[in-house]
Amino acid sequence: MKKLFKIGLIGLILIFFSACTDILNEEPTGILTTENVQNAYEGALTAAYSALGNDHYDKPLSLWPYGTVRSDDAYKGGSGEQDISTFHFFEISKNISTEFGEVDALWYQCYVSISRANSAIKAINAAENLTNKEAKIAEARFLRGHFYFLLKILFKNIPYIDETVPVADYGTISNVALSNDELWQKIADDFKYGVDHLPAKQMDRGRADKYAAAAYLAKTYLYKAYRQENSQSNEVTSINAADLNNVLTNADLVIASQYKLEYDFAFNFLPGSFENGSESIFAVQFSGDDGTKFGRVNFADLLSVPMKLGCCDFLKPSQTLVNAFRTQNGLPVFENYNTNNSGYSEQNDPRLFHTVALPGLAYKYNESLIYDVDWNRSPGTYGVYASLKENVDPTCDCFVPMVPFYANTKNRIVIRHADLLLMKAEALIELNRSAEALPIINSIRGRAKNSTDLIKYANDFIDIKLYQDGVNCNWTQDFARQALRWERRLELAMEGGRFFDLVRWGVAEQVMNEYYNTEKNRRSYYSEAKFTKNKHEYLPIPQQQIKFSKYLYKQNVGY
Amino acid sequence: MNEQRKIKSNVLRKLKLLGLFCSISLVLLAQNRTVTGTVISAEDNEPLIGVTVMVKGGTIGTVTNLDGEFSITLPTDNETLIFSMVGMKTLEVNTRNRTSINVLLESDTKVLEQMVVTGYTTQKKADLTGAVSVVNVDEIKKSAENNPIKSLQGRVAGMTVSADGNPSGSASIRIRGIGTLNNNDPLLIIDGVPTKGGMHELNSNDIESIQVLKDASAASIYGSRAGNGVIIITSKQGKIGKMRVDFDAYATATSYNNPLKVLNSKEYGQAMWQAAINGGSNPNNNNIGYRFDWNYDGEDGTPVLNNMFLPKYLDADKTMYSADTDWFDEVSRTGMIQSYNLSVSNGTEKGKYFLSLGYFENEGTIKFSKFDRISARVNSDYKLLDGLLTIGENFTLNRTSEVQSPGDVLDLSLKALPMVPVHTIDGIGWGGPSKGMNDRQNPVRLITYNKDNPYQYWRTFGNAFADLEPVKDLHFRTSFGVDYGNFFKRYMQRTYKSGFLSNTVSGVNLEQSHSMKWNWTNTAAYKKSIDKHSFDVLAGMEIFRQSDISFNAYTSGENAFTVETPEYMWPGVSTGKAQVGGGKTGYSLLSYFGKANYVYDDKYLASATIRYDGSSRFGKNNRFGTFPAVSFGWRISEENFMESAKSIVSDLKLRAGWGQTGNQEIDNYATYTIFVPDYGVADPTWSIVNGTAYDITGNGSGSLPAGFRKIQSGNDDLKWETTTQTNIGIDYALFDNKLYGSAEYYVKSTKDILIRPAYLAVVGEGGDRWSNGASMENKGFEVLLGYRNATIFGLEYDVTANISGFRNKVTHLPEDVQNSYGGREGDNILGRPIGSFYGYVADGIFKTQDEVNNHVGQDGKAIGRIRYKNVYEEDGRNEINAMDQTWIGNPYPDFSYGLNINLEYRNFDLSMFFQGVQGADIVNGVKYQTDFWSVDDVNSNKGRRLLDAFHPVTNPDSDIPMLQNTNSNNEGRFSTYYVEDGSYLKVRNVQFGYTLPKSVLSKINIEKIRFYISGQNLFTIHSKNFTGVDPESPGFGYPIPMISTLGINLTF
C-alpha cells in the first residue's frame, strides 16, 4: 500500500514537471499587434487626422498662449498671474526657462502627431492594390506639414524627420541639421505634394483637399520669404521674391476654387450649420454626442469661457487690441490709436464686436445675455473683456459642461479664405505691386462692413470705409504695408497668429516693447516686462529634449 | 514565536511526564527537611511540568508534577537547588532556611531554539545562515494598527515602512533600500501563498509569526520575485491541549492634533494688503472685495493698515455671507477605531483547528473617511493513515469597505479662502469661490458627496494542503493556494452649485474587477542526521497564475437622475448616455527549486539553494532565469576552545552568504509591440487623451471613424532583472544571554533593471519600450542590540535597539537617459542615489540694494527676493540660468533607528517604542503655500508663516521672502528653499498594561485578563530646519493622527 502510494506520487510529480511549461504561453488580450495592423492604412490615416484635435489647454494646438497672449492682442487671464505661470512669463517676456513643462509637452505633442502621419505614409506605401495611393499619401503629408509648420513658427530650429528615416536613426538628427530656409522648404514640399495629388474636392469635409494644401503652401512660402539667413540671430535679412511669387501662384489656385469669403464675418465663428462654411479651407473637426465621454470637444480653447458661464476666464483681449479697432473717417487710426485706457471708442471697425465681449453688450449675439463686468474673474488684474471667436452662446447644445470646465464642439478653422487673401495682398505689396493689393484688402473690409446684421446693438459705434487711393489715403508701398498689417490684425485678431506675424515681419521687438510701455499703466504686471531682440522671437528648445538628444540639439539664440 | 515555543514546551511537558516516573528512583529517602514549591514559566506564568530539581553537588533530585509543583527533601538546611529544563535557563536557588520556594524559570530558547520559517520549510534559528529578521508579533500588536506591517516601522533593521494616516492602514514597504527603478514592493508569502496584495485586507490578529528574509541567500528560494526581499507570514494554528478561547478588543480615539496653520479672514486681508503695498499697487483694487483703511505714517512714510472690511455678501446674488471658516477644522474630526477579535482553537493528536472572527472599523480623522473589515478564518489539519498523511487548510474570507478621502482634501482645505462659508445663507447650499478667487472646490462639499462612494472588496485567501510522510522525515507536500479578490465600487457624480463652480451633469460609474491568483506548490523534503552530520534537502516545483478581469459602466447626462440619492442612483434609471469599458490581462510563472542545508557538529553550517523560474512576461528566448545562492555559518561559541569563555560568550555565530534574486515587475505584455484603437472615452479633464477617432466627415456628431495608435514598442530580448547580494553577519549573545543581538553588512547590486525610459520626443507615439537598462547598488548595515535582565526586586526589563542605514547609487544607465534623472552632461545621476534632488541653490534673500546690484544677472532680482547662486560659472554667462542647478539633496536617511523598552513588574507591564530617521532630505512642498503669496496660486489661502515675511523696514531679520503680487523672481523653481532636513524622532507607542492575578482569575474560570491603555505618535522631535507639520508626511497626505487606545485581552 505504502509503496504503491509512493510510486504513484512520484510518478504524478514527474508527469507534472514535464507537462506544464505551456502555461507560460500567455496570449495577450485586448490589444492589436504589428501583424493585426499591417494593412490597416485607413486606420493609421484616421489616427493622424485625429491628432489635430488631441490637445489640451496647457499645450494647445491653437497656440493661443504663444500666438495671442505673447502678442499685443491679449492678456493671459485666469485667476491671477500664477494661474499657469509659464504663460504669464511668456506674456511679459521674462523668466522664460528652458525647462518649462508646457513647452516640452507641446513639442512632444507635435511630434506625436508627426509620428502618426509618418506611420500612415508608411502604411499607405506598403498597401497593395491601392489605386489612389498618391492622394492618400498627400493627405498624410498635409497633416505632417501642418504640425511641422506649428513647430517651425514656435521653435524655429527643429529636427526634421520623415517616413524614410529608420527609428534607430532618429537620435542622429539635429535640430540645426537643416538651415532655416531648408526647413521651410521641407514643409513646403509636403504641401506641394498635396497640391499635386489631392483631389479638388473631398467627400469628407474633414479631409484636406488640393486647395487646403495650396493655401497652406502659400502660407509656408510667405513665412519662407522673410529670410533669416544669420543662424545667430532672428533678424529678417531679406525678403525673397521667388518665394513671394510662389505665394501668389498658390493663392490664385485657391481663389479660383469653390472657397470664398462668407457673407458675414460672424459665420466663421458660429457653430452647427455654420461650420465648414465656404470660407473654411481647412478646419479641425470637433464633434459632440459621438460616443466619447464629453464629445471630441475643443480642449485647446476651453479656458477662455467667462467666469459667469463656466471657467476660467483666460485669454482676455487687451485694451490695446480694443483700441486698434478704433476708426476715424472709417479708417484705422494708425498713429496714436492707443490712448483709451478703458472702454471702446466712439467709432470702431465692426469686427470689434465680433471679436471682443464688451461690458453692456450682448454675448455671442444673444441679446438676452448681456456681458458685464461681473462676468470677469480678476478684473483688477486682467480687465473686463472676453474673447468671442472661439466661444459659443451657452444655450447652444454644442456648449459642453465638464466640471470645472465648459468646452464646445465648434470646429477650429486652421486657414480661412480671408487669411489667404491677406497673404496674397502681403506678397503683392512686398513685391512692390501694392496697387494690386488694394482691391484685395478692400474686399476684406467690404465684407467686414456688411457684417452688422448680428450686431445691430452696436450700430451706433461702427464706422468703416474702404481705402480709396488719393481720396482717403495715399496708397504707397509703405502705406499699403501698414494698411495690410493692420487689416491682418483686425481680421484675424485672437485667432492665434498675431505674434508669428510680428516675428515674420521682423518687428516683434519694436511692437512688443511699445506695447509693454503703454500697457504697464493699465496692467501693473507689465511693469517689468521686456522683450529681448534675438531671443524672445522663439521659444527655447526644451532642455529635456536637448538632454535626450545627448546635446545634439542646440539651444536657440538668446537662451 | 512565543506560540511556537509553547508547542515545544507542550511536547517537552509530555516527555517529562514520562521522566517523572523514571526519576522517582533518583529520589533518596531522606531524614532531613522537606522543601516544596512551584516552578512557573516567566514567559506566560504557566506551571512548568517536568523541571528537574537537583540538590547542588549531590544526587538528590526530583521533577515537577503536572501542576509544576515539587517536593524535595534536603540533606542539610542550607543547600542550593538547581532547576533545569531543556529550553529553559538553569537557575540556582539557595534554600537557606526556607521550606517553600517558588521559582520563575526563564526561557533559554528565545533566540536559538526558535523555529524560523525560511521558505517551503522551517529551520532552527541557530542554524540560520542568511539574514532573517524574526518579528516579535506581541510587539506589533501593541499598536492600534490595522496593518501589521505598518506597526513594524522601525522594528526591523533594514526595513522601511512608509504610510500616511489613512484609515485602511495601507503602507509601502522597502527592504534594504531602493533596489530597482520599477516596483520595489517585497513579496509576501502567507502560509505558503505568494501575494503582493495589501496586508491591511487581512486580519492581523490571525498572525502567528512574521519573518523578514532580507538577503539573497535567505530569499532566493523565491527567486523570481524575491528581488525586493520576502516577508513570510504564518497564521495561527490550533494547539494540542485544551480548548482555548481568546478575545481581544480595543477602542481607540484618533486625533488630528497638528494641522497646518493657515490664515484667517483678517490675516488673509493683512497679507493681501501687504503684498499690494510692497508692489506699489492699490490694495483696494482687489477682486474679492476687501476694503482697506490705510495711510502713510507721518514721519517716515511707512504704510499703516488701520482697518479692513469685507463685504457682507461675497456674491452678487447675495447667497453667501463673508465668513471666517477654519477649513481644517471643518474637514476633520476625532476619529474612532474599534477592533474585536475572537478566536477558538483546540487540537488533539488527530488534528487541530483554529477559528477566528474579527471586526475592525476605523473612522478616520478626515470626516466621512472610513475603513471597516469583517474577517473570518479557518485553519485546520487532520492526520490520516496513522499519521502518515496530514491534510489541512488555511482559509480566510475578508470583506473590506472603505470611503477614501479625496487625495486633495488637505490641499483644498489650505487653498479654500477663509471668507468663504461652508454653506450658503439657507444652510443647505454650498459655499464656494466667488469673484477673484481660485477655482477650487469646497472641500466639505467634496468629502460630503464622497461619503456615498465607498468600495467593497472581498478577498479570499488561503490554501489546502496534503503532506505525506511515507518514511520518517521524508515529506511529500502539495499545496494549492488562492488569492481571489472581488472589487466593486459605485461612484456617484452629483449636481451642485458651489460659488461660481457648478455642475448640472449627474452620473454614476459602476466598477467591478475580479483578480484571481492561484498557485500550486509541490515539494519533497528529507531530513537526516548521522553522527555529527545532519542535513536536510528539499526539491519542488510551483506554478503561479494571475488573471484579472475588470469592467465598468458609466452613465451621465444633464440632470440624468431625478433624485440624487444613493438608493436611487443606479445606472438602470439614468436618463443619460451610457459608456462601458472592460478588459482582461494575466500572467503565469513556472518554477523549479531545490535547497540543501548541512550542519556539522552544530558548529559548521552550510546552505545552498537554486531556483529556475520562468515567466510568461518575457519572450520565449529569455523566459527562464536561474537564481542560485550559497551561505555558510560558523558557530564559534560551540568550539572547544570557547568552552572557557562560555560564561561570557553564550552564543556567537558568523554568517556569510551570497545569492541572486530576480524581478519581473513589468507589464504583462511588455515584450509586445502594441497598437490600440482609442476611441477617446477616457476623461480628458486633467490630461490629454490621445484618441484615434475623428469626425472626418464633418457631420459634427454620431459614431466616429476610429483608427489606432501604437502605445508600446516591443522588445524580444527582454529578460529578468537580477539582484546579486552578498551579506556577512554576526549573531551574538553575551553574559548568559543577557546581552544579545546581531550585525549585518551587505552589498546589494541590481543589474539589467527593467525600465521603460523616457525617450526623445521625435520618436513620437509608442516610443515607450521596456528594456533592461540600469544598474544600481545599495550598501548597508544593520545592527540589533538587546539587553534583558531582572532586578532583585522583580522588575524585569528588556531593551532592544536597532539601527540601520544604506547608501544607494545608480551605477549604470543607458546613455540616452543618463541626464533625465536630473543633472547635466558630465554631472548626472550616475554615482548618486536615485531620486536625488536637482535644483537651484537659494542663497538667502536680498536685504539691501547693494546686494541686489552686486549679484549676477537674475531675472526679477530685488530687495526681499531670493538670491540664487551662480553655481555654474564656466558657461561664461554672468546670469542665473538653467545651468546653475546642482545636486541639492538626498532623500535617503543616513540611518534609521528604533528603540523598544519593555518593563514588567508583578502584574504590570509597560512598553515604550521610539523610532526615528536621521539625515534624510525632504521636499517640503507645503512651503510653496506657507511662505509665498504668489508662487503657487495668488488667489488661494496661504500659511501663517507669511505673516512673518521679510520687510526692509518692519521685519528686516526674516528669511521668508517679501510678499508680492507677482512672482517676478520665479521663486517656484525648485531650489534649496524647499529642501529641508527630514530627521525626526517619534514616540511611536507607549503602552501600560495590567494583568489580573491568577488568584482572582481561577475563581471565575478565566485564564487571563489583561487591560491596557496605549498612545501612539505621542510626540515628534524634528529638525529646527523643518518648517512643516510632520517630516514623516511633509506633503498633503492623509494626516498621521495621534492615537489613544483602551483595550482588553481575554483568554478562557
PDB file of N, CA, C and O in Angstrom, chain A residues 401 403, chain B residues 493-497 502-508 554-564 568-569 573-577:
ATOM      1  N   PRO A 401     -20.688  71.036 -20.661  1.00  0.00           N
ATOM      2  CA  PRO A 401     -20.119  71.149 -19.313  1.00  0.00           C
ATOM      3  C   PRO A 401     -19.278  69.921 -18.973  1.00  0.00           C
ATOM      4  O   PRO A 401     -19.662  68.798 -19.272  1.00  0.00           O
ATOM      5  N   VAL A 403     -17.144  69.608 -15.694  1.00  0.00           N
ATOM      6  CA  VAL A 403     -16.685  70.288 -14.491  1.00  0.00           C
ATOM      7  C   VAL A 403     -15.186  70.121 -14.240  1.00  0.00           C
ATOM      8  O   VAL A 403     -14.701  69.007 -14.338  1.00  0.00           O
TER       9      VAL A 403
ATOM     10  N   GLN B 493     -21.754  60.867  -9.170  1.00  0.00           N
ATOM     11  CA  GLN B 493     -21.367  62.227  -9.500  1.00  0.00           C
ATOM     12  C   GLN B 493     -22.649  63.039  -9.421  1.00  0.00           C
ATOM     13  O   GLN B 493     -23.601  62.779 -10.141  1.00  0.00           O
ATOM     14  N   ARG B 494     -22.668  63.978  -8.493  1.00  0.00           N
ATOM     15  CA  ARG B 494     -23.923  64.696  -8.253  1.00  0.00           C
ATOM     16  C   ARG B 494     -23.856  66.126  -8.762  1.00  0.00           C
ATOM     17  O   ARG B 494     -22.795  66.670  -8.968  1.00  0.00           O
ATOM     18  N   THR B 495     -25.011  66.697  -8.979  1.00  0.00           N
ATOM     19  CA  THR B 495     -25.055  68.094  -9.413  1.00  0.00           C
ATOM     20  C   THR B 495     -24.878  68.995  -8.202  1.00  0.00           C
ATOM     21  O   THR B 495     -25.192  68.607  -7.072  1.00  0.00           O
ATOM     22  N   TYR B 496     -24.347  70.160  -8.432  1.00  0.00           N
ATOM     23  CA  TYR B 496     -24.185  71.107  -7.332  1.00  0.00           C
ATOM     24  C   TYR B 496     -23.951  72.499  -7.863  1.00  0.00           C
ATOM     25  O   TYR B 496     -23.637  72.697  -9.034  1.00  0.00           O
ATOM     26  N   LYS B 497     -24.094  73.421  -6.956  1.00  0.00           N
ATOM     27  CA  LYS B 497     -23.630  74.776  -7.196  1.00  0.00           C
ATOM     28  C   LYS B 497     -22.869  75.180  -5.957  1.00  0.00           C
ATOM     29  O   LYS B 497     -23.340  75.024  -4.847  1.00  0.00           O
ATOM     30  N   SER B 502     -20.112  75.037 -10.663  1.00  0.00           N
ATOM     31  CA  SER B 502     -21.375  74.323 -10.640  1.00  0.00           C
ATOM     32  C   SER B 502     -21.322  73.164 -11.616  1.00  0.00           C
ATOM     33  O   SER B 502     -20.482  73.112 -12.503  1.00  0.00           O
ATOM     34  N   ASN B 503     -22.208  72.240 -11.399  1.00  0.00           N
ATOM     35  CA  ASN B 503     -22.263  71.063 -12.250  1.00  0.00           C
ATOM     36  C   ASN B 503     -23.714  70.658 -12.411  1.00  0.00           C
ATOM     37  O   ASN B 503     -24.433  70.483 -11.440  1.00  0.00           O
ATOM     38  N   THR B 504     -24.127  70.513 -13.654  1.00  0.00           N
ATOM     39  CA  THR B 504     -25.501  70.109 -13.894  1.00  0.00           C
ATOM     40  C   THR B 504     -25.557  68.696 -14.457  1.00  0.00           C
ATOM     41  O   THR B 504     -26.616  68.202 -14.787  1.00  0.00           O
ATOM     42  N   VAL B 505     -24.382  68.089 -14.584  1.00  0.00           N
ATOM     43  CA  VAL B 505     -24.345  66.731 -15.126  1.00  0.00           C
ATOM     44  C   VAL B 505     -24.254  65.749 -13.972  1.00  0.00           C
ATOM     45  O   VAL B 505     -23.335  65.804 -13.169  1.00  0.00           O
ATOM     46  N   SER B 506     -25.227  64.877 -13.875  1.00  0.00           N
ATOM     47  CA  SER B 506     -25.113  63.840 -12.858  1.00  0.00           C
ATOM     48  C   SER B 506     -24.803  62.522 -13.554  1.00  0.00           C
ATOM     49  O   SER B 506     -25.133  62.323 -14.719  1.00  0.00           O
ATOM     50  N   GLY B 507     -24.162  61.666 -12.832  1.00  0.00           N
ATOM     51  CA  GLY B 507     -23.770  60.402 -13.451  1.00  0.00           C
ATOM     52  C   GLY B 507     -23.389  59.393 -12.397  1.00  0.00           C
ATOM     53  O   GLY B 507     -23.287  59.699 -11.203  1.00  0.00           O
ATOM     54  N   VAL B 508     -23.227  58.203 -12.840  1.00  0.00           N
ATOM     55  CA  VAL B 508     -22.797  57.162 -11.923  1.00  0.00           C
ATOM     56  C   VAL B 508     -21.902  56.182 -12.683  1.00  0.00           C
ATOM     57  O   VAL B 508     -22.133  55.894 -13.854  1.00  0.00           O
ATOM     58  N   TYR B 554     -20.667  53.375 -17.151  1.00  0.00           N
ATOM     59  CA  TYR B 554     -20.784  54.772 -16.760  1.00  0.00           C
ATOM     60  C   TYR B 554     -21.957  55.384 -17.501  1.00  0.00           C
ATOM     61  O   TYR B 554     -22.136  55.154 -18.703  1.00  0.00           O
ATOM     62  N   THR B 555     -22.744  56.100 -16.795  1.00  0.00           N
ATOM     63  CA  THR B 555     -23.828  56.811 -17.467  1.00  0.00           C
ATOM     64  C   THR B 555     -23.924  58.208 -16.886  1.00  0.00           C
ATOM     65  O   THR B 555     -23.751  58.403 -15.685  1.00  0.00           O
ATOM     66  N   SER B 556     -24.152  59.165 -17.741  1.00  0.00           N
ATOM     67  CA  SER B 556     -24.232  60.535 -17.260  1.00  0.00           C
ATOM     68  C   SER B 556     -25.021  61.380 -18.236  1.00  0.00           C
ATOM     69  O   SER B 556     -25.206  61.022 -19.399  1.00  0.00           O
ATOM     70  N   GLY B 557     -25.489  62.477 -17.740  1.00  0.00           N
ATOM     71  CA  GLY B 557     -26.206  63.415 -18.591  1.00  0.00           C
ATOM     72  C   GLY B 557     -26.677  64.587 -17.772  1.00  0.00           C
ATOM     73  O   GLY B 557     -26.606  64.572 -16.533  1.00  0.00           O
ATOM     74  N   GLU B 558     -27.129  65.585 -18.480  1.00  0.00           N
ATOM     75  CA  GLU B 558     -27.676  66.768 -17.827  1.00  0.00           C
ATOM     76  C   GLU B 558     -28.834  66.305 -16.943  1.00  0.00           C
ATOM     77  O   GLU B 558     -29.834  65.786 -17.455  1.00  0.00           O
ATOM     78  N   ASN B 559     -28.694  66.458 -15.656  1.00  0.00           N
ATOM     79  CA  ASN B 559     -29.716  66.008 -14.703  1.00  0.00           C
ATOM     80  C   ASN B 559     -30.243  64.608 -15.030  1.00  0.00           C
ATOM     81  O   ASN B 559     -31.448  64.379 -15.141  1.00  0.00           O
ATOM     82  N   ALA B 560     -29.331  63.678 -15.197  1.00  0.00           N
ATOM     83  CA  ALA B 560     -29.694  62.329 -15.619  1.00  0.00           C
ATOM     84  C   ALA B 560     -30.447  61.556 -14.542  1.00  0.00           C
ATOM     85  O   ALA B 560     -31.042  60.519 -14.827  1.00  0.00           O
ATOM     86  N   PHE B 561     -30.385  62.036 -13.320  1.00  0.00           N
ATOM     87  CA  PHE B 561     -31.098  61.338 -12.253  1.00  0.00           C
ATOM     88  C   PHE B 561     -32.101  62.287 -11.608  1.00  0.00           C
ATOM     89  O   PHE B 561     -31.746  63.379 -11.174  1.00  0.00           O
ATOM     90  N   THR B 562     -33.353  61.831 -11.554  1.00  0.00           N
ATOM     91  CA  THR B 562     -34.407  62.650 -10.980  1.00  0.00           C
ATOM     92  C   THR B 562     -34.123  62.927  -9.512  1.00  0.00           C
ATOM     93  O   THR B 562     -34.300  64.029  -9.018  1.00  0.00           O
ATOM     94  N   VAL B 563     -33.679  61.904  -8.825  1.00  0.00           N
ATOM     95  CA  VAL B 563     -33.361  62.040  -7.409  1.00  0.00           C
ATOM     96  C   VAL B 563     -31.906  61.624  -7.245  1.00  0.00           C
ATOM     97  O   VAL B 563     -31.496  60.608  -7.791  1.00  0.00           O
ATOM     98  N   GLU B 564     -31.159  62.418  -6.513  1.00  0.00           N
ATOM     99  CA  GLU B 564     -29.745  62.072  -6.374  1.00  0.00           C
ATOM    100  C   GLU B 564     -29.456  61.499  -4.997  1.00  0.00           C
ATOM    101  O   GLU B 564     -28.846  62.137  -4.145  1.00  0.00           O
ATOM    102  N   TYR B 568     -31.237  55.687  -5.115  1.00  0.00           N
ATOM    103  CA  TYR B 568     -31.790  55.803  -6.463  1.00  0.00           C
ATOM    104  C   TYR B 568     -30.735  55.703  -7.558  1.00  0.00           C
ATOM    105  O   TYR B 568     -30.989  55.167  -8.636  1.00  0.00           O
ATOM    106  N   MET B 569     -29.551  56.213  -7.284  1.00  0.00           N
ATOM    107  CA  MET B 569     -28.590  56.408  -8.370  1.00  0.00           C
ATOM    108  C   MET B 569     -27.926  55.121  -8.841  1.00  0.00           C
ATOM    109  O   MET B 569     -26.774  54.843  -8.536  1.00  0.00           O
ATOM    110  N   VAL B 573     -31.650  53.532 -14.007  1.00  0.00           N
ATOM    111  CA  VAL B 573     -32.672  54.578 -14.012  1.00  0.00           C
ATOM    112  C   VAL B 573     -32.131  55.910 -14.530  1.00  0.00           C
ATOM    113  O   VAL B 573     -32.766  56.938 -14.401  1.00  0.00           O
ATOM    114  N   SER B 574     -30.961  55.847 -15.143  1.00  0.00           N
ATOM    115  CA  SER B 574     -30.384  57.072 -15.682  1.00  0.00           C
ATOM    116  C   SER B 574     -31.059  57.446 -16.984  1.00  0.00           C
ATOM    117  O   SER B 574     -31.402  56.583 -17.792  1.00  0.00           O
ATOM    118  N   THR B 575     -31.230  58.745 -17.205  1.00  0.00           N
ATOM    119  CA  THR B 575     -31.736  59.188 -18.497  1.00  0.00           C
ATOM    120  C   THR B 575     -30.605  59.701 -19.379  1.00  0.00           C
ATOM    121  O   THR B 575     -30.830  60.282 -20.428  1.00  0.00           O
ATOM    122  N   GLY B 576     -29.385  59.485 -18.920  1.00  0.00           N
ATOM    123  CA  GLY B 576     -28.222  59.975 -19.666  1.00  0.00           C
ATOM    124  C   GLY B 576     -27.680  58.945 -20.630  1.00  0.00           C
ATOM    125  O   GLY B 576     -28.288  57.911 -20.896  1.00  0.00           O
ATOM    126  N   LYS B 577     -26.513  59.261 -21.166  1.00  0.00           N
ATOM    127  CA  LYS B 577     -25.851  58.357 -22.110  1.00  0.00           C
ATOM    128  C   LYS B 577     -24.990  57.354 -21.354  1.00  0.00           C
ATOM    129  O   LYS B 577     -24.521  57.633 -20.260  1.00  0.00           O
TER     130      LYS B 577
END
